[in-house]
JSON list of C-alpha atoms in Angstrom, two decimals:
[
{"chain": "A", "resi": 1, "resn": "MET", "atom": "CA", "xyz": [-41.16, 66.02, 3.06]},
{"chain": "A", "resi": 2, "resn": "ASP", "atom": "CA", "xyz": [-44.23, 67.24, 4.92]},
{"chain": "A", "resi": 3, "resn": "TYR", "atom": "CA", "xyz": [-45.44, 63.99, 6.45]},
{"chain": "A", "resi": 4, "resn": "LYS", "atom": "CA", "xyz": [-44.59, 61.49, 9.15]},
{"chain": "A", "resi": 5, "resn": "ILE", "atom": "CA", "xyz": [-44.47, 57.76, 8.54]},
{"chain": "A", "resi": 6, "resn": "ASN", "atom": "CA", "xyz": [-46.45, 55.71, 11.04]},
{"chain": "A", "resi": 7, "resn": "ALA", "atom": "CA", "xyz": [-45.49, 52.04, 11.07]},
{"chain": "A", "resi": 8, "resn": "THR", "atom": "CA", "xyz": [-45.64, 48.90, 13.16]},
{"chain": "A", "resi": 9, "resn": "LEU", "atom": "CA", "xyz": [-42.45, 46.88, 13.59]},
{"chain": "A", "resi": 10, "resn": "LEU", "atom": "CA", "xyz": [-42.10, 43.35, 14.96]},
{"chain": "A", "resi": 11, "resn": "LEU", "atom": "CA", "xyz": [-38.75, 42.79, 16.63]},
{"chain": "A", "resi": 12, "resn": "GLU", "atom": "CA", "xyz": [-37.77, 39.23, 17.60]},
{"chain": "A", "resi": 13, "resn": "ILE", "atom": "CA", "xyz": [-35.01, 37.83, 19.79]},
{"chain": "A", "resi": 14, "resn": "LEU", "atom": "CA", "xyz": [-33.85, 34.26, 20.38]},
{"chain": "A", "resi": 15, "resn": "GLY", "atom": "CA", "xyz": [-31.47, 33.33, 23.19]},
{"chain": "A", "resi": 16, "resn": "ARG", "atom": "CA", "xyz": [-30.96, 32.15, 26.72]},
{"chain": "A", "resi": 17, "resn": "PRO", "atom": "CA", "xyz": [-31.62, 32.42, 29.58]},
{"chain": "A", "resi": 18, "resn": "LYS", "atom": "CA", "xyz": [-35.21, 33.63, 29.62]},
{"chain": "A", "resi": 19, "resn": "GLU", "atom": "CA", "xyz": [-34.35, 36.74, 31.67]},
{"chain": "A", "resi": 20, "resn": "HIS", "atom": "CA", "xyz": [-31.62, 37.75, 29.23]},
{"chain": "A", "resi": 21, "resn": "VAL", "atom": "CA", "xyz": [-34.01, 37.50, 26.26]},
{"chain": "A", "resi": 22, "resn": "MET", "atom": "CA", "xyz": [-36.48, 39.84, 27.98]},
{"chain": "A", "resi": 23, "resn": "GLU", "atom": "CA", "xyz": [-33.72, 42.27, 29.01]},
{"chain": "A", "resi": 24, "resn": "ALA", "atom": "CA", "xyz": [-32.17, 42.29, 25.52]},
{"chain": "A", "resi": 25, "resn": "LEU", "atom": "CA", "xyz": [-35.50, 42.92, 23.81]},
{"chain": "A", "resi": 26, "resn": "THR", "atom": "CA", "xyz": [-36.39, 45.72, 26.24]},
{"chain": "A", "resi": 27, "resn": "THR", "atom": "CA", "xyz": [-32.98, 47.31, 25.64]},
{"chain": "A", "resi": 28, "resn": "LEU", "atom": "CA", "xyz": [-33.45, 47.03, 21.87]},
{"chain": "A", "resi": 29, "resn": "VAL", "atom": "CA", "xyz": [-36.82, 48.80, 22.04]},
{"chain": "A", "resi": 30, "resn": "LEU", "atom": "CA", "xyz": [-35.35, 51.56, 24.25]},
{"chain": "A", "resi": 31, "resn": "LYS", "atom": "CA", "xyz": [-32.47, 52.02, 21.81]},
{"chain": "A", "resi": 32, "resn": "LEU", "atom": "CA", "xyz": [-34.92, 52.26, 18.90]},
{"chain": "A", "resi": 33, "resn": "GLY", "atom": "CA", "xyz": [-36.84, 54.97, 20.75]},
{"chain": "A", "resi": 34, "resn": "SER", "atom": "CA", "xyz": [-33.66, 56.99, 21.31]},
{"chain": "A", "resi": 35, "resn": "GLU", "atom": "CA", "xyz": [-32.82, 57.16, 17.58]},
{"chain": "A", "resi": 36, "resn": "ALA", "atom": "CA", "xyz": [-33.05, 60.56, 15.90]},
{"chain": "A", "resi": 37, "resn": "GLY", "atom": "CA", "xyz": [-36.20, 60.78, 13.80]},
{"chain": "A", "resi": 38, "resn": "VAL", "atom": "CA", "xyz": [-37.92, 57.89, 15.62]},
{"chain": "A", "resi": 39, "resn": "LYS", "atom": "CA", "xyz": [-40.73, 58.27, 18.15]},
{"chain": "A", "resi": 40, "resn": "ILE", "atom": "CA", "xyz": [-42.32, 55.22, 19.77]},
{"chain": "A", "resi": 41, "resn": "THR", "atom": "CA", "xyz": [-46.08, 55.71, 20.08]},
{"chain": "A", "resi": 42, "resn": "ASN", "atom": "CA", "xyz": [-46.93, 52.27, 21.50]},
{"chain": "A", "resi": 43, "resn": "LYS", "atom": "CA", "xyz": [-45.09, 49.09, 22.44]},
{"chain": "A", "resi": 44, "resn": "VAL", "atom": "CA", "xyz": [-45.98, 45.62, 23.65]},
{"chain": "A", "resi": 45, "resn": "ILE", "atom": "CA", "xyz": [-43.14, 43.34, 24.73]},
{"chain": "A", "resi": 46, "resn": "HIS", "atom": "CA", "xyz": [-44.25, 39.72, 25.00]},
{"chain": "A", "resi": 47, "resn": "GLU", "atom": "CA", "xyz": [-42.96, 37.29, 27.61]},
{"chain": "A", "resi": 48, "resn": "PRO", "atom": "CA", "xyz": [-40.27, 34.90, 26.35]},
{"chain": "A", "resi": 49, "resn": "GLN", "atom": "CA", "xyz": [-41.50, 31.43, 25.44]},
{"chain": "A", "resi": 50, "resn": "PRO", "atom": "CA", "xyz": [-39.47, 28.21, 25.27]},
{"chain": "A", "resi": 51, "resn": "VAL", "atom": "CA", "xyz": [-38.40, 27.21, 21.77]},
{"chain": "A", "resi": 52, "resn": "LYS", "atom": "CA", "xyz": [-39.93, 23.94, 20.61]},
{"chain": "A", "resi": 53, "resn": "ASP", "atom": "CA", "xyz": [-37.46, 21.02, 20.72]},
{"chain": "A", "resi": 54, "resn": "SER", "atom": "CA", "xyz": [-34.98, 22.99, 22.85]},
{"chain": "A", "resi": 55, "resn": "GLN", "atom": "CA", "xyz": [-34.23, 22.67, 26.54]},
{"chain": "A", "resi": 56, "resn": "THR", "atom": "CA", "xyz": [-32.57, 26.07, 26.97]},
{"chain": "A", "resi": 57, "resn": "LEU", "atom": "CA", "xyz": [-33.55, 28.51, 24.19]},
{"chain": "A", "resi": 58, "resn": "PHE", "atom": "CA", "xyz": [-36.28, 31.13, 24.49]},
{"chain": "A", "resi": 59, "resn": "THR", "atom": "CA", "xyz": [-37.86, 33.48, 21.98]},
{"chain": "A", "resi": 60, "resn": "SER", "atom": "CA", "xyz": [-39.79, 36.69, 22.37]},
{"chain": "A", "resi": 61, "resn": "PHE", "atom": "CA", "xyz": [-41.03, 39.55, 20.24]},
{"chain": "A", "resi": 62, "resn": "ALA", "atom": "CA", "xyz": [-42.10, 43.15, 20.59]},
{"chain": "A", "resi": 63, "resn": "GLU", "atom": "CA", "xyz": [-44.79, 44.96, 18.64]},
{"chain": "A", "resi": 64, "resn": "VAL", "atom": "CA", "xyz": [-43.64, 48.56, 18.32]},
{"chain": "A", "resi": 65, "resn": "ASP", "atom": "CA", "xyz": [-45.64, 51.39, 16.77]},
{"chain": "A", "resi": 66, "resn": "VAL", "atom": "CA", "xyz": [-43.35, 54.17, 15.58]},
{"chain": "A", "resi": 67, "resn": "GLU", "atom": "CA", "xyz": [-43.62, 57.60, 14.05]},
{"chain": "A", "resi": 68, "resn": "LEU", "atom": "CA", "xyz": [-40.70, 58.30, 11.71]},
{"chain": "A", "resi": 69, "resn": "ASP", "atom": "CA", "xyz": [-39.87, 61.78, 10.48]},
{"chain": "A", "resi": 70, "resn": "SER", "atom": "CA", "xyz": [-38.63, 60.75, 7.03]},
{"chain": "A", "resi": 71, "resn": "LEU", "atom": "CA", "xyz": [-38.37, 57.94, 4.53]},
{"chain": "A", "resi": 72, "resn": "GLN", "atom": "CA", "xyz": [-34.63, 57.86, 5.23]},
{"chain": "A", "resi": 73, "resn": "SER", "atom": "CA", "xyz": [-35.34, 57.27, 8.95]},
{"chain": "A", "resi": 74, "resn": "TYR", "atom": "CA", "xyz": [-37.66, 54.44, 7.92]},
{"chain": "A", "resi": 75, "resn": "VAL", "atom": "CA", "xyz": [-35.07, 52.75, 5.69]},
{"chain": "A", "resi": 76, "resn": "MET", "atom": "CA", "xyz": [-32.24, 53.15, 8.21]},
{"chain": "A", "resi": 77, "resn": "THR", "atom": "CA", "xyz": [-34.48, 51.76, 10.98]},
{"chain": "A", "resi": 78, "resn": "LEU", "atom": "CA", "xyz": [-35.06, 48.67, 8.83]},
{"chain": "A", "resi": 79, "resn": "PHE", "atom": "CA", "xyz": [-31.32, 48.22, 8.22]},
{"chain": "A", "resi": 80, "resn": "THR", "atom": "CA", "xyz": [-30.33, 48.88, 11.83]},
{"chain": "A", "resi": 81, "resn": "TYR", "atom": "CA", "xyz": [-33.00, 46.87, 13.66]},
{"chain": "A", "resi": 82, "resn": "MET", "atom": "CA", "xyz": [-33.95, 44.31, 10.99]},
{"chain": "A", "resi": 83, "resn": "PRO", "atom": "CA", "xyz": [-37.54, 43.75, 12.13]},
{"chain": "A", "resi": 84, "resn": "SER", "atom": "CA", "xyz": [-39.08, 40.41, 11.20]},
{"chain": "A", "resi": 85, "resn": "HIS", "atom": "CA", "xyz": [-42.13, 42.27, 9.90]},
{"chain": "A", "resi": 86, "resn": "VAL", "atom": "CA", "xyz": [-42.98, 45.88, 9.11]},
{"chain": "A", "resi": 87, "resn": "GLU", "atom": "CA", "xyz": [-46.24, 47.54, 8.14]},
{"chain": "A", "resi": 88, "resn": "ILE", "atom": "CA", "xyz": [-46.61, 51.18, 7.12]},
{"chain": "A", "resi": 89, "resn": "ILE", "atom": "CA", "xyz": [-49.91, 52.43, 8.54]},
{"chain": "A", "resi": 90, "resn": "SER", "atom": "CA", "xyz": [-49.78, 55.93, 7.06]},
{"chain": "A", "resi": 91, "resn": "PRO", "atom": "CA", "xyz": [-49.42, 57.74, 4.76]},
{"chain": "A", "resi": 92, "resn": "GLU", "atom": "CA", "xyz": [-51.04, 55.57, 2.12]},
{"chain": "A", "resi": 93, "resn": "ARG", "atom": "CA", "xyz": [-48.92, 57.14, -0.63]},
{"chain": "A", "resi": 94, "resn": "ILE", "atom": "CA", "xyz": [-45.43, 58.58, -0.43]},
{"chain": "A", "resi": 95, "resn": "ALA", "atom": "CA", "xyz": [-43.96, 60.98, -2.97]},
{"chain": "A", "resi": 96, "resn": "ILE", "atom": "CA", "xyz": [-40.27, 61.79, -2.73]},
{"chain": "A", "resi": 97, "resn": "SER", "atom": "CA", "xyz": [-37.86, 63.98, -4.61]},
{"chain": "A", "resi": 98, "resn": "ASN", "atom": "CA", "xyz": [-34.94, 62.57, -6.54]},
{"chain": "A", "resi": 99, "resn": "THR", "atom": "CA", "xyz": [-32.60, 64.25, -4.01]},
{"chain": "A", "resi": 100, "resn": "GLU", "atom": "CA", "xyz": [-34.20, 62.37, -1.12]},
{"chain": "A", "resi": 101, "resn": "MET", "atom": "CA", "xyz": [-34.14, 59.12, -3.10]},
{"chain": "A", "resi": 102, "resn": "ASN", "atom": "CA", "xyz": [-30.43, 59.68, -3.83]},
{"chain": "A", "resi": 103, "resn": "GLU", "atom": "CA", "xyz": [-29.74, 60.19, -0.11]},
{"chain": "A", "resi": 104, "resn": "ILE", "atom": "CA", "xyz": [-31.55, 56.95, 0.71]},
{"chain": "A", "resi": 105, "resn": "GLY", "atom": "CA", "xyz": [-29.77, 55.05, -2.07]},
{"chain": "A", "resi": 106, "resn": "ASN", "atom": "CA", "xyz": [-26.38, 56.34, -0.92]},
{"chain": "A", "resi": 107, "resn": "ALA", "atom": "CA", "xyz": [-27.12, 55.42, 2.70]},
{"chain": "A", "resi": 108, "resn": "ILE", "atom": "CA", "xyz": [-28.12, 51.90, 1.66]},
{"chain": "A", "resi": 109, "resn": "THR", "atom": "CA", "xyz": [-25.04, 51.52, -0.55]},
{"chain": "A", "resi": 110, "resn": "GLN", "atom": "CA", "xyz": [-22.78, 52.77, 2.24]},
{"chain": "A", "resi": 111, "resn": "ARG", "atom": "CA", "xyz": [-24.28, 50.24, 4.65]},
{"chain": "A", "resi": 112, "resn": "LEU", "atom": "CA", "xyz": [-23.88, 47.40, 2.12]},
{"chain": "A", "resi": 113, "resn": "HIS", "atom": "CA", "xyz": [-20.24, 48.35, 1.50]},
{"chain": "A", "resi": 114, "resn": "HIS", "atom": "CA", "xyz": [-19.66, 48.24, 5.26]},
{"chain": "A", "resi": 115, "resn": "TYR", "atom": "CA", "xyz": [-21.22, 44.76, 5.48]},
{"chain": "A", "resi": 116, "resn": "ASP", "atom": "CA", "xyz": [-19.10, 43.64, 2.52]},
{"chain": "A", "resi": 117, "resn": "ALA", "atom": "CA", "xyz": [-15.91, 44.92, 4.19]},
{"chain": "A", "resi": 118, "resn": "VAL", "atom": "CA", "xyz": [-16.76, 43.17, 7.47]},
{"chain": "A", "resi": 119, "resn": "THR", "atom": "CA", "xyz": [-17.45, 39.92, 5.61]},
{"chain": "A", "resi": 120, "resn": "LYS", "atom": "CA", "xyz": [-14.20, 40.10, 3.64]},
{"chain": "A", "resi": 121, "resn": "ASN", "atom": "CA", "xyz": [-12.18, 40.86, 6.79]},
{"chain": "A", "resi": 122, "resn": "THR", "atom": "CA", "xyz": [-13.78, 37.93, 8.58]},
{"chain": "A", "resi": 123, "resn": "ILE", "atom": "CA", "xyz": [-12.91, 35.60, 5.69]},
{"chain": "A", "resi": 124, "resn": "VAL", "atom": "CA", "xyz": [-9.29, 36.80, 5.66]},
{"chain": "A", "resi": 125, "resn": "GLU", "atom": "CA", "xyz": [-9.01, 36.34, 9.44]},
{"chain": "A", "resi": 126, "resn": "ARG", "atom": "CA", "xyz": [-10.56, 32.86, 9.22]},
{"chain": "A", "resi": 127, "resn": "ASN", "atom": "CA", "xyz": [-8.18, 31.83, 6.44]},
{"chain": "A", "resi": 128, "resn": "THR", "atom": "CA", "xyz": [-5.19, 33.18, 8.39]},
{"chain": "A", "resi": 129, "resn": "LEU", "atom": "CA", "xyz": [-6.25, 31.25, 11.50]},
{"chain": "A", "resi": 130, "resn": "LEU", "atom": "CA", "xyz": [-6.79, 28.07, 9.46]},
{"chain": "A", "resi": 131, "resn": "GLN", "atom": "CA", "xyz": [-3.35, 28.40, 7.88]},
{"chain": "A", "resi": 132, "resn": "LYS", "atom": "CA", "xyz": [-1.69, 28.88, 11.28]},
{"chain": "A", "resi": 133, "resn": "LEU", "atom": "CA", "xyz": [-3.65, 25.94, 12.68]},
{"chain": "A", "resi": 134, "resn": "LYS", "atom": "CA", "xyz": [-2.51, 23.78, 9.75]},
{"chain": "A", "resi": 135, "resn": "GLU", "atom": "CA", "xyz": [1.10, 24.72, 10.56]},
{"chain": "A", "resi": 136, "resn": "ILE", "atom": "CA", "xyz": [0.72, 24.02, 14.28]},
{"chain": "A", "resi": 137, "resn": "ALA", "atom": "CA", "xyz": [-1.52, 20.93, 14.12]},
{"chain": "A", "resi": 138, "resn": "PRO", "atom": "CA", "xyz": [-1.43, 19.39, 10.63]},
{"chain": "A", "resi": 139, "resn": "HIS", "atom": "CA", "xyz": [-2.72, 16.08, 12.01]},
{"chain": "A", "resi": 140, "resn": "LEU", "atom": "CA", "xyz": [-6.15, 17.67, 12.53]},
{"chain": "A", "resi": 141, "resn": "PHE", "atom": "CA", "xyz": [-6.43, 18.36, 8.82]},
{"chain": "A", "resi": 142, "resn": "GLN", "atom": "CA", "xyz": [-5.14, 14.93, 7.77]},
{"chain": "A", "resi": 143, "resn": "GLN", "atom": "CA", "xyz": [-7.95, 13.39, 9.78]},
{"chain": "A", "resi": 144, "resn": "GLN", "atom": "CA", "xyz": [-10.38, 15.80, 8.12]},
{"chain": "A", "resi": 145, "resn": "GLN", "atom": "CA", "xyz": [-9.23, 14.64, 4.66]},
{"chain": "A", "resi": 146, "resn": "LYS", "atom": "CA", "xyz": [-9.83, 11.00, 5.64]},
{"chain": "A", "resi": 147, "resn": "ASN", "atom": "CA", "xyz": [-13.41, 11.82, 6.63]},
{"chain": "A", "resi": 148, "resn": "LEU", "atom": "CA", "xyz": [-14.33, 13.43, 3.30]},
{"chain": "A", "resi": 149, "resn": "PRO", "atom": "CA", "xyz": [-16.90, 11.57, 1.21]},
{"chain": "A", "resi": 150, "resn": "GLN", "atom": "CA", "xyz": [-15.55, 9.45, -1.63]},
{"chain": "A", "resi": 151, "resn": "SER", "atom": "CA", "xyz": [-16.95, 11.83, -4.25]},
{"chain": "A", "resi": 152, "resn": "PHE", "atom": "CA", "xyz": [-14.77, 14.67, -2.94]},
{"chain": "A", "resi": 153, "resn": "ALA", "atom": "CA", "xyz": [-11.67, 12.53, -2.85]},
{"chain": "A", "resi": 154, "resn": "LYS", "atom": "CA", "xyz": [-11.84, 11.54, -6.53]},
{"chain": "A", "resi": 155, "resn": "LYS", "atom": "CA", "xyz": [-10.27, 13.75, -9.13]},
{"chain": "A", "resi": 156, "resn": "GLN", "atom": "CA", "xyz": [-12.66, 15.63, -11.30]},
{"chain": "A", "resi": 157, "resn": "ILE", "atom": "CA", "xyz": [-13.03, 14.09, -14.73]},
{"chain": "A", "resi": 158, "resn": "LYS", "atom": "CA", "xyz": [-12.91, 16.61, -17.54]},
{"chain": "A", "resi": 159, "resn": "LYS", "atom": "CA", "xyz": [-15.82, 16.43, -19.93]},
{"chain": "A", "resi": 160, "resn": "LYS", "atom": "CA", "xyz": [-15.01, 15.79, -23.55]},
{"chain": "A", "resi": 161, "resn": "PRO", "atom": "CA", "xyz": [-16.25, 18.37, -26.03]},
{"chain": "A", "resi": 162, "resn": "SER", "atom": "CA", "xyz": [-19.55, 17.55, -27.65]},
{"chain": "A", "resi": 163, "resn": "LYS", "atom": "CA", "xyz": [-19.35, 15.93, -31.11]},
{"chain": "A", "resi": 164, "resn": "LYS", "atom": "CA", "xyz": [-22.68, 17.35, -32.25]},
{"chain": "A", "resi": 165, "resn": "LYS", "atom": "CA", "xyz": [-22.55, 19.01, -35.63]},
{"chain": "A", "resi": 166, "resn": "SER", "atom": "CA", "xyz": [-23.35, 22.65, -35.79]},
{"chain": "A", "resi": 167, "resn": "LYS", "atom": "CA", "xyz": [-26.52, 23.59, -37.68]},
{"chain": "A", "resi": 168, "resn": "ASN", "atom": "CA", "xyz": [-24.73, 26.54, -39.18]},
{"chain": "A", "resi": 169, "resn": "LYS", "atom": "CA", "xyz": [-22.22, 24.37, -41.05]},
{"chain": "A", "resi": 170, "resn": "LYS", "atom": "CA", "xyz": [-22.71, 24.08, -44.78]},
{"chain": "A", "resi": 171, "resn": "SER", "atom": "CA", "xyz": [-22.62, 20.58, -46.27]}
]
């Protein structure tokens, strides 16, 4: 690939206190700039603003112009930093080889498999903790059953098979 990708990324953060939001966003932008294949050409970090209808939450965003050395750097930047918006400024057209596309596809698949493994491990850990909690404090779950809506408490009624005649039957 003989070209650089110039893009603008919007990175957003929500949290508290206000100072932490600013510090976290600044750290995120610095980390982005230290990535291999990523060069920050311009950045504007906006002051945190209070979130509407919240007493303690603040939100802020950064507009970051980057120069990326490959399409793979671009895709991995999206997966790693998950910007709320991205706009490629140049080049207008991108042509890639099947080898480069395979590398990108494999990197995406690897990342998705990692996310899947983390999710499955979290579910197993949650279920294990729930089971132990049920053994230690079953009264908490009895109370939970009492609070379920009536529709969940009723047994499911099996539907009877339809008595419609098939059109394919011969008379």
